[in-house]
Coordinates of C-alpha atoms in Angstrom, one line a residue:
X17 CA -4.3 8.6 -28.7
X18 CA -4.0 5.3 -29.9
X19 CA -6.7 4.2 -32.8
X20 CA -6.7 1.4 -34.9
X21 CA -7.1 1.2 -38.5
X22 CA -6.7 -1.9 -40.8
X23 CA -3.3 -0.6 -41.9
X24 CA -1.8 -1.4 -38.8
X25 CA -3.0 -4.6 -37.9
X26 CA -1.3 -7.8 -38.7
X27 CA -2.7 -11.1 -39.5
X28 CA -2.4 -13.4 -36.7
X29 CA -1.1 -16.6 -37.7
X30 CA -2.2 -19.1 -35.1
X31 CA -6.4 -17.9 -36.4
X32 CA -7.5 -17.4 -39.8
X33 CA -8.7 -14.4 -40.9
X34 CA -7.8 -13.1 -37.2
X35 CA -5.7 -9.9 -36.7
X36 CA -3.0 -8.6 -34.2
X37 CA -1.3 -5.0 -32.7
X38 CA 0.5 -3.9 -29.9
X39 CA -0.9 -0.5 -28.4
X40 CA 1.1 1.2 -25.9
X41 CA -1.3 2.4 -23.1
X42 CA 0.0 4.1 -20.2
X43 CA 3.7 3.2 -20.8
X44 CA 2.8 -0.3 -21.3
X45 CA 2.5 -2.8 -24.1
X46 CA -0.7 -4.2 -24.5
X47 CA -1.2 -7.2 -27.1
X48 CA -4.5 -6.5 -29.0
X49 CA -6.2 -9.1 -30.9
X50 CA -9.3 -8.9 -33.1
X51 CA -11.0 -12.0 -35.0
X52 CA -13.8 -10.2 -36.5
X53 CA -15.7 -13.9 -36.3
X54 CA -19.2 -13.3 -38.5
X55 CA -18.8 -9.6 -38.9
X56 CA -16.8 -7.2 -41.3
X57 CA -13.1 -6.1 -39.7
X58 CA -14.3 -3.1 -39.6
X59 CA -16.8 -3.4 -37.3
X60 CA -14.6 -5.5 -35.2
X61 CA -12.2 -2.1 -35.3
X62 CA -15.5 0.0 -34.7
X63 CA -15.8 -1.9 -31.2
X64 CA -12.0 -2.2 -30.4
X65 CA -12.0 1.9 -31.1
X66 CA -14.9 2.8 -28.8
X67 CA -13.2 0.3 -25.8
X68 CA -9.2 2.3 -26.2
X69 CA -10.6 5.9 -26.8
X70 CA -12.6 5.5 -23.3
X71 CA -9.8 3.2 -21.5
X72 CA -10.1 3.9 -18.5
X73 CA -13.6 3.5 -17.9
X74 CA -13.7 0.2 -19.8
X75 CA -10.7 -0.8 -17.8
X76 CA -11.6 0.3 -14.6
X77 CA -15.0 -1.9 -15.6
X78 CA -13.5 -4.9 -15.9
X79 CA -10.4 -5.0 -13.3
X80 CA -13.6 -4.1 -10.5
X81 CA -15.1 -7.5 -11.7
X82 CA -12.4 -9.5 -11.5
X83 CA -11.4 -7.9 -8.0
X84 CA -15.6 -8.5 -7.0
X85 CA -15.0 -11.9 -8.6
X86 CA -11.5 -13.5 -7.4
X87 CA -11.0 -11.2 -4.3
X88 CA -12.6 -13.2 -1.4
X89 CA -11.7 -16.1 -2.8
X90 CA -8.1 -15.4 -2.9
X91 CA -8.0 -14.5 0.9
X92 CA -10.4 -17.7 1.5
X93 CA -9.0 -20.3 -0.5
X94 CA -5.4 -19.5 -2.1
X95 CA -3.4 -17.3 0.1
X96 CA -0.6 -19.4 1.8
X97 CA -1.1 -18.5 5.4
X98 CA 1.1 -20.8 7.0
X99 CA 3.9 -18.5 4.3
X100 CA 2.5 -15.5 6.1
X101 CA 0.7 -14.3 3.2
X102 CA -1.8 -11.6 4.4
X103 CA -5.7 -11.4 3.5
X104 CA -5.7 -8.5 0.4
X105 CA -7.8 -5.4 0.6
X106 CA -9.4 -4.4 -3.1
X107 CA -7.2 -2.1 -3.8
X108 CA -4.2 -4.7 -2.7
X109 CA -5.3 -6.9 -4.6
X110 CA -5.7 -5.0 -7.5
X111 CA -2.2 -3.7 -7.6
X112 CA -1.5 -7.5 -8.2
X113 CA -3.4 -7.4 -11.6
X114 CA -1.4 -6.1 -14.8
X115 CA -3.1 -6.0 -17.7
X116 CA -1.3 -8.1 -20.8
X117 CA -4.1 -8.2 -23.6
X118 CA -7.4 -7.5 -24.6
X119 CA -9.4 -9.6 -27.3
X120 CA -12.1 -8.4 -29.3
X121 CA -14.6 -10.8 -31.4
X122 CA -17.0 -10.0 -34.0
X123 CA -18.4 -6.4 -33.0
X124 CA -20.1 -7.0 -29.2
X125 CA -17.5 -9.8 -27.3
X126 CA -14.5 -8.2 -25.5
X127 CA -11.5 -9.9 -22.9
X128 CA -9.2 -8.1 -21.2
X129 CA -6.6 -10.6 -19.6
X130 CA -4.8 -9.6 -16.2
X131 CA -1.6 -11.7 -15.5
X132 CA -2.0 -12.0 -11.2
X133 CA 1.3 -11.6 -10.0
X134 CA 1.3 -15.7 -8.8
X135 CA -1.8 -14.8 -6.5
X136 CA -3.6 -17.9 -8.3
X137 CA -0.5 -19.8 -9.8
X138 CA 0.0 -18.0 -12.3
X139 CA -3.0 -18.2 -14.2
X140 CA -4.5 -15.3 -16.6
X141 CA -7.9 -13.9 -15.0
X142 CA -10.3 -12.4 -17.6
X143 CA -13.1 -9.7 -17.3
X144 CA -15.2 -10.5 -20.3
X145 CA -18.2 -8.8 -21.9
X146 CA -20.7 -10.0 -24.4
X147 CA -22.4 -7.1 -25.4
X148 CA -19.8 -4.7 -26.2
X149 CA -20.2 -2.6 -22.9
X150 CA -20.4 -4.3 -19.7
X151 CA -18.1 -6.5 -18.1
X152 CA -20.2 -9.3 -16.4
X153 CA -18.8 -12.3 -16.5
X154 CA -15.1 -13.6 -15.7
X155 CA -12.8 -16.6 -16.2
X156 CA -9.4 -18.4 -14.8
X157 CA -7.0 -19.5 -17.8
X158 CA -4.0 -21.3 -17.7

């Protein structure tokens, strides 16, 4: 099981007093950042803890909102149809979405950024949660 602990985190240079892993989670390299914002670190490493000792739950959380979120619009808006690009199912689409990084701020705001396999262009498409435990809200980056 992966935890982390202040030991192995390293400062992130591009944000002050911001910090930076890579976890391996199921075979793949995740990038893990944590900018503990108005809180201590280790609350910061409380939250980021609780989110990869219950992974897939929190995951499965946030790629069902981006798929609830991006899905019909994809087959409505940004498929190529005249390039024979079929309308995606859920789970389809969801085999498009690899998960690259997860951001945690202070001890309640969490990101988990899925690269889209060019579905949108290429951008990143977020699941984010504000409270530490629900994934409500999403965002296009990029």
């Amino acid at each position: 099981m992966n935890i982390i602990t202040k030991e192995n985190l390293k400062a992130n240079p591009d944000i002050e007093n911001a910090y930076q892993t890579i976890l391996k989670i199921n075979e793949q390299d995740i990038d893990i950042s944590l900018d503990p914002d108005d809180v201590e670190i280790e609350k910061t490493i409380e939250l980021a803890n609780k989110i990869i000792g219950n992974f897939e739950f929190y995951e499965g959380n946030a790629r069902r909102k981006i798929v609830e979120e991006y899905l019909e619009n994809y087959n409505d808006n940004w498929r190529d149809e005249e390039e024979g690009e079929p309308e995606l199912d859920e789970k389809a689409f969801s085999k498009n979405l690899t998960l690259t990084s997860i951001s945690f701020l202070s001890d309640s705001s969490i990101d988990f950024f899925y690269s889209e396999n060019g579905m949108y262009g290429n951008h990143s498409l977020i699941a984010q949660s504000f409270d530490g435990e629900n994934f409500d809200d999403t965002t296009m980056y990029g």
